[in-house]
């Protein structure tokens, strides 16, 4: 019996050690206190009531973004959303999309996003990671509020648990 318990414990540790974090060092199921320990309040780290915002995160050599780690009502990580800093003509959105496709393969879904000029139209790509994480990348293409990256984010990437998506 003792050997079985040790084997089960070892398997649990091995599974956790091989799990890819959702983003950076952040994993679903982490408490707010655990995330605060990873990212202490200070320059570039802002604590909000339902999220922790990290500014000037380097994504590529020339591109930076803002990370928003969002928490559910129980104070557990529920989503990580990365919003690209402005870049001329959406250059960074192309770089990020290329890097994502190189790492995860071609997106499982690639659609145009309809909406008004205020909705920041764009294209949406989706990936389903083998660890149950759904990744949604939106490249903004037009609109006065962020099309092409001139006013706000030229792209956004959100990480959610695939089983939390309501169908």
PDB file of N, CA, C and O in Angstrom, residues 82-143:
ATOM      1  N   UNK A  82      -3.326  39.151 -23.232  1.00  0.00           N
ATOM      2  CA  UNK A  82      -2.163  39.938 -23.622  1.00  0.00           C
ATOM      3  C   UNK A  82      -2.622  40.906 -24.711  1.00  0.00           C
ATOM      4  O   UNK A  82      -3.198  40.473 -25.711  1.00  0.00           O
ATOM      5  N   UNK A  83      -2.384  42.205 -24.514  1.00  0.00           N
ATOM      6  CA  UNK A  83      -2.755  43.216 -25.506  1.00  0.00           C
ATOM      7  C   UNK A  83      -1.483  43.872 -26.017  1.00  0.00           C
ATOM      8  O   UNK A  83      -0.716  44.449 -25.241  1.00  0.00           O
ATOM      9  N   UNK A  84      -1.264  43.765 -27.311  1.00  0.00           N
ATOM     10  CA  UNK A  84      -0.055  44.322 -27.905  1.00  0.00           C
ATOM     11  C   UNK A  84      -0.025  45.830 -27.851  1.00  0.00           C
ATOM     12  O   UNK A  84      -1.032  46.489 -28.085  1.00  0.00           O
ATOM     13  N   UNK A  85       1.124  46.384 -27.523  1.00  0.00           N
ATOM     14  CA  UNK A  85       1.299  47.829 -27.577  1.00  0.00           C
ATOM     15  C   UNK A  85       1.213  48.276 -29.025  1.00  0.00           C
ATOM     16  O   UNK A  85       1.466  47.493 -29.943  1.00  0.00           O
ATOM     17  N   UNK A  86       0.875  49.541 -29.258  1.00  0.00           N
ATOM     18  CA  UNK A  86       0.750  50.027 -30.641  1.00  0.00           C
ATOM     19  C   UNK A  86       2.029  49.815 -31.450  1.00  0.00           C
ATOM     20  O   UNK A  86       3.132  49.917 -30.919  1.00  0.00           O
ATOM     21  N   UNK A  87       1.842  49.507 -32.726  1.00  0.00           N
ATOM     22  CA  UNK A  87       2.972  49.386 -33.650  1.00  0.00           C
ATOM     23  C   UNK A  87       2.506  49.864 -35.013  1.00  0.00           C
ATOM     24  O   UNK A  87       1.351  49.663 -35.378  1.00  0.00           O
ATOM     25  N   UNK A  88       3.368  50.508 -35.735  1.00  0.00           N
ATOM     26  CA  UNK A  88       2.999  51.039 -37.048  1.00  0.00           C
ATOM     27  C   UNK A  88       2.514  49.922 -37.965  1.00  0.00           C
ATOM     28  O   UNK A  88       3.206  48.931 -38.155  1.00  0.00           O
ATOM     29  N   UNK A  89       1.323  50.118 -38.479  1.00  0.00           N
ATOM     30  CA  UNK A  89       0.780  49.188 -39.459  1.00  0.00           C
ATOM     31  C   UNK A  89       0.545  47.782 -38.944  1.00  0.00           C
ATOM     32  O   UNK A  89       0.403  46.858 -39.726  1.00  0.00           O
ATOM     33  N   UNK A  90       0.510  47.599 -37.640  1.00  0.00           N
ATOM     34  CA  UNK A  90       0.259  46.271 -37.096  1.00  0.00           C
ATOM     35  C   UNK A  90       1.418  45.310 -37.264  1.00  0.00           C
ATOM     36  O   UNK A  90       1.241  44.100 -37.260  1.00  0.00           O
ATOM     37  N   UNK A  91       2.647  45.837 -37.402  1.00  0.00           N
ATOM     38  CA  UNK A  91       3.830  44.995 -37.611  1.00  0.00           C
ATOM     39  C   UNK A  91       3.952  43.918 -36.540  1.00  0.00           C
ATOM     40  O   UNK A  91       4.222  42.759 -36.837  1.00  0.00           O
ATOM     41  N   UNK A  92       3.724  44.292 -35.294  1.00  0.00           N
ATOM     42  CA  UNK A  92       3.889  43.321 -34.211  1.00  0.00           C
ATOM     43  C   UNK A  92       2.844  42.208 -34.278  1.00  0.00           C
ATOM     44  O   UNK A  92       3.140  41.067 -33.943  1.00  0.00           O
ATOM     45  N   UNK A  93       1.632  42.546 -34.698  1.00  0.00           N
ATOM     46  CA  UNK A  93       0.610  41.493 -34.793  1.00  0.00           C
ATOM     47  C   UNK A  93       1.040  40.415 -35.772  1.00  0.00           C
ATOM     48  O   UNK A  93       0.829  39.227 -35.534  1.00  0.00           O
ATOM     49  N   UNK A  94       1.682  40.803 -36.865  1.00  0.00           N
ATOM     50  CA  UNK A  94       2.183  39.816 -37.833  1.00  0.00           C
ATOM     51  C   UNK A  94       3.296  38.977 -37.220  1.00  0.00           C
ATOM     52  O   UNK A  94       3.350  37.761 -37.410  1.00  0.00           O
ATOM     53  N   UNK A  95       4.193  39.616 -36.478  1.00  0.00           N
ATOM     54  CA  UNK A  95       5.296  38.888 -35.833  1.00  0.00           C
ATOM     55  C   UNK A  95       4.767  37.877 -34.816  1.00  0.00           C
ATOM     56  O   UNK A  95       5.240  36.744 -34.753  1.00  0.00           O
ATOM     57  N   UNK A  96       3.779  38.295 -34.025  1.00  0.00           N
ATOM     58  CA  UNK A  96       3.227  37.417 -32.992  1.00  0.00           C
ATOM     59  C   UNK A  96       2.485  36.253 -33.635  1.00  0.00           C
ATOM     60  O   UNK A  96       2.643  35.096 -33.225  1.00  0.00           O
ATOM     61  N   UNK A  97       1.690  36.528 -34.655  1.00  0.00           N
ATOM     62  CA  UNK A  97       0.959  35.459 -35.341  1.00  0.00           C
ATOM     63  C   UNK A  97       1.921  34.441 -35.954  1.00  0.00           C
ATOM     64  O   UNK A  97       1.705  33.230 -35.858  1.00  0.00           O
ATOM     65  N   UNK A  98       2.988  34.917 -36.540  1.00  0.00           N
ATOM     66  CA  UNK A  98       3.995  34.017 -37.123  1.00  0.00           C
ATOM     67  C   UNK A  98       4.627  33.147 -36.038  1.00  0.00           C
ATOM     68  O   UNK A  98       4.792  31.935 -36.214  1.00  0.00           O
ATOM     69  N   UNK A  99       4.970  33.754 -34.898  1.00  0.00           N
ATOM     70  CA  UNK A  99       5.585  32.994 -33.804  1.00  0.00           C
ATOM     71  C   UNK A  99       4.611  31.963 -33.235  1.00  0.00           C
ATOM     72  O   UNK A  99       5.002  30.827 -32.943  1.00  0.00           O
ATOM     73  N   UNK A 100       3.336  32.335 -33.078  1.00  0.00           N
ATOM     74  CA  UNK A 100       2.341  31.383 -32.572  1.00  0.00           C
ATOM     75  C   UNK A 100       2.164  30.206 -33.528  1.00  0.00           C
ATOM     76  O   UNK A 100       2.092  29.053 -33.106  1.00  0.00           O
ATOM     77  N   UNK A 101       2.089  30.501 -34.817  1.00  0.00           N
ATOM     78  CA  UNK A 101       1.927  29.435 -35.814  1.00  0.00           C
ATOM     79  C   UNK A 101       3.149  28.523 -35.852  1.00  0.00           C
ATOM     80  O   UNK A 101       3.012  27.309 -36.025  1.00  0.00           O
ATOM     81  N   UNK A 102       4.339  29.088 -35.662  1.00  0.00           N
ATOM     82  CA  UNK A 102       5.553  28.273 -35.647  1.00  0.00           C
ATOM     83  C   UNK A 102       5.569  27.345 -34.435  1.00  0.00           C
ATOM     84  O   UNK A 102       6.002  26.201 -34.524  1.00  0.00           O
ATOM     85  N   UNK A 103       5.073  27.830 -33.301  1.00  0.00           N
ATOM     86  CA  UNK A 103       5.106  27.034 -32.074  1.00  0.00           C
ATOM     87  C   UNK A 103       3.955  26.033 -31.988  1.00  0.00           C
ATOM     88  O   UNK A 103       4.151  24.891 -31.576  1.00  0.00           O
ATOM     89  N   UNK A 104       2.738  26.448 -32.387  1.00  0.00           N
ATOM     90  CA  UNK A 104       1.544  25.609 -32.186  1.00  0.00           C
ATOM     91  C   UNK A 104       0.952  25.058 -33.476  1.00  0.00           C
ATOM     92  O   UNK A 104      -0.047  24.356 -33.438  1.00  0.00           O
ATOM     93  N   UNK A 105       1.523  25.382 -34.619  1.00  0.00           N
ATOM     94  CA  UNK A 105       0.974  24.938 -35.891  1.00  0.00           C
ATOM     95  C   UNK A 105      -0.068  25.921 -36.398  1.00  0.00           C
ATOM     96  O   UNK A 105      -0.329  26.956 -35.782  1.00  0.00           O
ATOM     97  N   UNK A 106      -0.645  25.586 -37.517  1.00  0.00           N
ATOM     98  CA  UNK A 106      -1.668  26.460 -38.089  1.00  0.00           C
ATOM     99  C   UNK A 106      -2.875  26.508 -37.153  1.00  0.00           C
ATOM    100  O   UNK A 106      -3.212  25.511 -36.512  1.00  0.00           O
ATOM    101  N   UNK A 107      -3.537  27.654 -37.062  1.00  0.00           N
ATOM    102  CA  UNK A 107      -4.706  27.746 -36.185  1.00  0.00           C
ATOM    103  C   UNK A 107      -5.798  26.767 -36.607  1.00  0.00           C
ATOM    104  O   UNK A 107      -5.942  26.465 -37.788  1.00  0.00           O
ATOM    105  N   UNK A 108      -6.544  26.299 -35.610  1.00  0.00           N
ATOM    106  CA  UNK A 108      -7.652  25.385 -35.905  1.00  0.00           C
ATOM    107  C   UNK A 108      -8.835  26.138 -36.496  1.00  0.00           C
ATOM    108  O   UNK A 108      -9.706  25.542 -37.108  1.00  0.00           O
ATOM    109  N   UNK A 109      -8.856  27.445 -36.312  1.00  0.00           N
ATOM    110  CA  UNK A 109      -9.938  28.266 -36.833  1.00  0.00           C
ATOM    111  C   UNK A 109      -9.361  29.638 -37.171  1.00  0.00           C
ATOM    112  O   UNK A 109      -8.525  30.157 -36.442  1.00  0.00           O
ATOM    113  N   UNK A 110      -9.801  30.230 -38.276  1.00  0.00           N
ATOM    114  CA  UNK A 110      -9.337  31.551 -38.693  1.00  0.00           C
ATOM    115  C   UNK A 110     -10.518  32.255 -39.336  1.00  0.00           C
ATOM    116  O   UNK A 110     -10.953  31.886 -40.416  1.00  0.00           O
ATOM    117  N   UNK A 111     -11.089  33.232 -38.643  1.00  0.00           N
ATOM    118  CA  UNK A 111     -12.298  33.897 -39.112  1.00  0.00           C
ATOM    119  C   UNK A 111     -12.145  35.407 -39.095  1.00  0.00           C
ATOM    120  O   UNK A 111     -11.406  35.962 -38.291  1.00  0.00           O
ATOM    121  N   UNK A 112     -12.928  36.056 -39.965  1.00  0.00           N
ATOM    122  CA  UNK A 112     -13.045  37.509 -39.894  1.00  0.00           C
ATOM    123  C   UNK A 112     -14.048  37.831 -38.808  1.00  0.00           C
ATOM    124  O   UNK A 112     -15.028  37.126 -38.628  1.00  0.00           O
ATOM    125  N   UNK A 113     -13.804  38.876 -38.088  1.00  0.00           N
ATOM    126  CA  UNK A 113     -14.702  39.307 -37.021  1.00  0.00           C
ATOM    127  C   UNK A 113     -15.530  40.475 -37.521  1.00  0.00           C
ATOM    128  O   UNK A 113     -14.993  41.530 -37.839  1.00  0.00           O
ATOM    129  N   UNK A 114     -16.817  40.273 -37.627  1.00  0.00           N
ATOM    130  CA  UNK A 114     -17.696  41.341 -38.083  1.00  0.00           C
ATOM    131  C   UNK A 114     -17.995  42.285 -36.927  1.00  0.00           C
ATOM    132  O   UNK A 114     -17.811  41.953 -35.767  1.00  0.00           O
ATOM    133  N   UNK A 115     -18.473  43.447 -37.264  1.00  0.00           N
ATOM    134  CA  UNK A 115     -18.847  44.402 -36.232  1.00  0.00           C
ATOM    135  C   UNK A 115     -18.788  45.802 -36.779  1.00  0.00           C
ATOM    136  O   UNK A 115     -18.446  46.036 -37.926  1.00  0.00           O
ATOM    137  N   UNK A 116     -19.124  46.748 -35.923  1.00  0.00           N
ATOM    138  CA  UNK A 116     -19.115  48.141 -36.332  1.00  0.00           C
ATOM    139  C   UNK A 116     -17.693  48.678 -36.284  1.00  0.00           C
ATOM    140  O   UNK A 116     -16.774  48.016 -35.810  1.00  0.00           O
ATOM    141  N   UNK A 117     -17.528  49.907 -36.709  1.00  0.00           N
ATOM    142  CA  UNK A 117     -16.214  50.542 -36.663  1.00  0.00           C
ATOM    143  C   UNK A 117     -15.731  50.652 -35.220  1.00  0.00           C
ATOM    144  O   UNK A 117     -14.553  50.625 -34.939  1.00  0.00           O
ATOM    145  N   UNK A 118     -16.669  50.759 -34.262  1.00  0.00           N
ATOM    146  CA  UNK A 118     -16.303  50.850 -32.857  1.00  0.00           C
ATOM    147  C   UNK A 118     -15.905  49.502 -32.276  1.00  0.00           C
ATOM    148  O   UNK A 118     -15.268  49.426 -31.239  1.00  0.00           O
ATOM    149  N   UNK A 119     -16.290  48.405 -32.945  1.00  0.00           N
ATOM    150  CA  UNK A 119     -15.991  47.063 -32.448  1.00  0.00           C
ATOM    151  C   UNK A 119     -14.573  46.608 -32.806  1.00  0.00           C
ATOM    152  O   UNK A 119     -14.169  45.531 -32.409  1.00  0.00           O
ATOM    153  N   UNK A 120     -13.844  47.418 -33.543  1.00  0.00           N
ATOM    154  CA  UNK A 120     -12.471  47.091 -33.911  1.00  0.00           C
ATOM    155  C   UNK A 120     -12.418  45.767 -34.665  1.00  0.00           C
ATOM    156  O   UNK A 120     -12.017  44.753 -34.150  1.00  0.00           O
ATOM    157  N   UNK A 121     -12.832  45.805 -35.906  1.00  0.00           N
ATOM    158  CA  UNK A 121     -12.864  44.608 -36.739  1.00  0.00           C
ATOM    159  C   UNK A 121     -11.478  44.019 -36.916  1.00  0.00           C
ATOM    160  O   UNK A 121     -10.482  44.717 -36.856  1.00  0.00           O
ATOM    161  N   UNK A 122     -11.476  42.735 -37.135  1.00  0.00           N
ATOM    162  CA  UNK A 122     -10.200  42.074 -37.343  1.00  0.00           C
ATOM    163  C   UNK A 122     -10.381  40.624 -37.683  1.00  0.00           C
ATOM    164  O   UNK A 122     -11.475  40.159 -37.969  1.00  0.00           O
ATOM    165  N   UNK A 123      -9.274  39.907 -37.640  1.00  0.00           N
ATOM    166  CA  UNK A 123      -9.279  38.467 -37.890  1.00  0.00           C
ATOM    167  C   UNK A 123      -8.973  37.752 -36.584  1.00  0.00           C
ATOM    168  O   UNK A 123      -8.161  38.209 -35.790  1.00  0.00           O
ATOM    169  N   UNK A 124      -9.609  36.599 -36.405  1.00  0.00           N
ATOM    170  CA  UNK A 124      -9.448  35.825 -35.177  1.00  0.00           C
ATOM    171  C   UNK A 124      -8.910  34.442 -35.520  1.00  0.00           C
ATOM    172  O   UNK A 124      -9.429  33.768 -36.403  1.00  0.00           O
ATOM    173  N   UNK A 125      -7.858  34.044 -34.820  1.00  0.00           N
ATOM    174  CA  UNK A 125      -7.285  32.709 -34.968  1.00  0.00           C
ATOM    175  C   UNK A 125      -7.406  31.994 -33.629  1.00  0.00           C
ATOM    176  O   UNK A 125      -7.264  32.612 -32.576  1.00  0.00           O
ATOM    177  N   UNK A 126      -7.668  30.688 -33.678  1.00  0.00           N
ATOM    178  CA  UNK A 126      -7.840  29.895 -32.458  1.00  0.00           C
ATOM    179  C   UNK A 126      -6.921  28.682 -32.488  1.00  0.00           C
ATOM    180  O   UNK A 126      -6.732  28.069 -33.530  1.00  0.00           O
ATOM    181  N   UNK A 127      -6.373  28.357 -31.325  1.00  0.00           N
ATOM    182  CA  UNK A 127      -5.599  27.132 -31.138  1.00  0.00           C
ATOM    183  C   UNK A 127      -6.117  26.443 -29.888  1.00  0.00           C
ATOM    184  O   UNK A 127      -6.466  27.109 -28.900  1.00  0.00           O
ATOM    185  N   UNK A 128      -6.160  25.138 -29.907  1.00  0.00           N
ATOM    186  CA  UNK A 128      -6.487  24.339 -28.724  1.00  0.00           C
ATOM    187  C   UNK A 128      -5.220  23.582 -28.342  1.00  0.00           C
ATOM    188  O   UNK A 128      -4.769  22.710 -29.083  1.00  0.00           O
ATOM    189  N   UNK A 129      -4.631  23.957 -27.215  1.00  0.00           N
ATOM    190  CA  UNK A 129      -3.422  23.271 -26.763  1.00  0.00           C
ATOM    191  C   UNK A 129      -3.786  21.922 -26.164  1.00  0.00           C
ATOM    192  O   UNK A 129      -4.892  21.728 -25.666  1.00  0.00           O
ATOM    193  N   UNK A 130      -2.858  20.998 -26.191  1.00  0.00           N
ATOM    194  CA  UNK A 130      -3.109  19.644 -25.679  1.00  0.00           C
ATOM    195  C   UNK A 130      -3.334  19.628 -24.166  1.00  0.00           C
ATOM    196  O   UNK A 130      -3.880  18.664 -23.642  1.00  0.00           O
ATOM    197  N   UNK A 131      -2.955  20.696 -23.466  1.00  0.00           N
ATOM    198  CA  UNK A 131      -3.156  20.748 -22.010  1.00  0.00           C
ATOM    199  C   UNK A 131      -4.494  21.363 -21.617  1.00  0.00           C
ATOM    200  O   UNK A 131      -4.720  21.671 -20.455  1.00  0.00           O
ATOM    201  N   UNK A 132      -5.406  21.558 -22.592  1.00  0.00           N
ATOM    202  CA  UNK A 132      -6.743  22.064 -22.282  1.00  0.00           C
ATOM    203  C   UNK A 132      -6.858  23.577 -22.287  1.00  0.00           C
ATOM    204  O   UNK A 132      -7.870  24.127 -21.877  1.00  0.00           O
ATOM    205  N   UNK A 133      -5.831  24.263 -22.771  1.00  0.00           N
ATOM    206  CA  UNK A 133      -5.859  25.722 -22.839  1.00  0.00           C
ATOM    207  C   UNK A 133      -6.287  26.135 -24.249  1.00  0.00           C
ATOM    208  O   UNK A 133      -5.745  25.638 -25.235  1.00  0.00           O
ATOM    209  N   UNK A 134      -7.280  27.025 -24.317  1.00  0.00           N
ATOM    210  CA  UNK A 134      -7.717  27.587 -25.590  1.00  0.00           C
ATOM    211  C   UNK A 134      -7.048  28.946 -25.762  1.00  0.00           C
ATOM    212  O   UNK A 134      -7.047  29.763 -24.842  1.00  0.00           O
ATOM    213  N   UNK A 135      -6.468  29.176 -26.928  1.00  0.00           N
ATOM    214  CA  UNK A 135      -5.802  30.442 -27.231  1.00  0.00           C
ATOM    215  C   UNK A 135      -6.565  31.137 -28.354  1.00  0.00           C
ATOM    216  O   UNK A 135      -6.833  30.525 -29.389  1.00  0.00           O
ATOM    217  N   UNK A 136      -6.918  32.398 -28.124  1.00  0.00           N
ATOM    218  CA  UNK A 136      -7.651  33.181 -29.121  1.00  0.00           C
ATOM    219  C   UNK A 136      -6.827  34.429 -29.439  1.00  0.00           C
ATOM    220  O   UNK A 136      -6.594  35.262 -28.568  1.00  0.00           O
ATOM    221  N   UNK A 137      -6.371  34.527 -30.682  1.00  0.00           N
ATOM    222  CA  UNK A 137      -5.567  35.654 -31.143  1.00  0.00           C
ATOM    223  C   UNK A 137      -6.428  36.510 -32.051  1.00  0.00           C
ATOM    224  O   UNK A 137      -7.042  36.010 -32.987  1.00  0.00           O
ATOM    225  N   UNK A 138      -6.496  37.815 -31.775  1.00  0.00           N
ATOM    226  CA  UNK A 138      -7.241  38.725 -32.641  1.00  0.00           C
ATOM    227  C   UNK A 138      -6.292  39.773 -33.171  1.00  0.00           C
ATOM    228  O   UNK A 138      -5.615  40.465 -32.407  1.00  0.00           O
ATOM    229  N   UNK A 139      -6.232  39.864 -34.493  1.00  0.00           N
ATOM    230  CA  UNK A 139      -5.429  40.875 -35.180  1.00  0.00           C
ATOM    231  C   UNK A 139      -6.398  41.940 -35.677  1.00  0.00           C
ATOM    232  O   UNK A 139      -7.255  41.681 -36.514  1.00  0.00           O
ATOM    233  N   UNK A 140      -6.284  43.163 -35.124  1.00  0.00           N
ATOM    234  CA  UNK A 140      -7.169  44.249 -35.525  1.00  0.00           C
ATOM    235  C   UNK A 140      -6.712  44.813 -36.856  1.00  0.00           C
ATOM    236  O   UNK A 140      -5.527  45.017 -37.081  1.00  0.00           O
ATOM    237  N   UNK A 141      -7.692  45.066 -37.725  1.00  0.00           N
ATOM    238  CA  UNK A 141      -7.340  45.492 -39.071  1.00  0.00           C
ATOM    239  C   UNK A 141      -7.901  46.832 -39.479  1.00  0.00           C
ATOM    240  O   UNK A 141      -7.410  47.438 -40.406  1.00  0.00           O
ATOM    241  N   UNK A 142      -8.943  47.305 -38.848  1.00  0.00           N
ATOM    242  CA  UNK A 142      -9.466  48.622 -39.214  1.00  0.00           C
ATOM    243  C   UNK A 142     -10.230  49.211 -38.043  1.00  0.00           C
ATOM    244  O   UNK A 142     -10.398  48.577 -37.010  1.00  0.00           O
ATOM    245  N   UNK A 143     -10.670  50.413 -38.203  1.00  0.00           N
ATOM    246  CA  UNK A 143     -11.403  51.098 -37.157  1.00  0.00           C
ATOM    247  C   UNK A 143     -10.546  52.169 -36.519  1.00  0.00           C
ATOM    248  O   UNK A 143      -9.338  52.048 -36.438  1.00  0.00           O
TER     249      UNK A 143
END
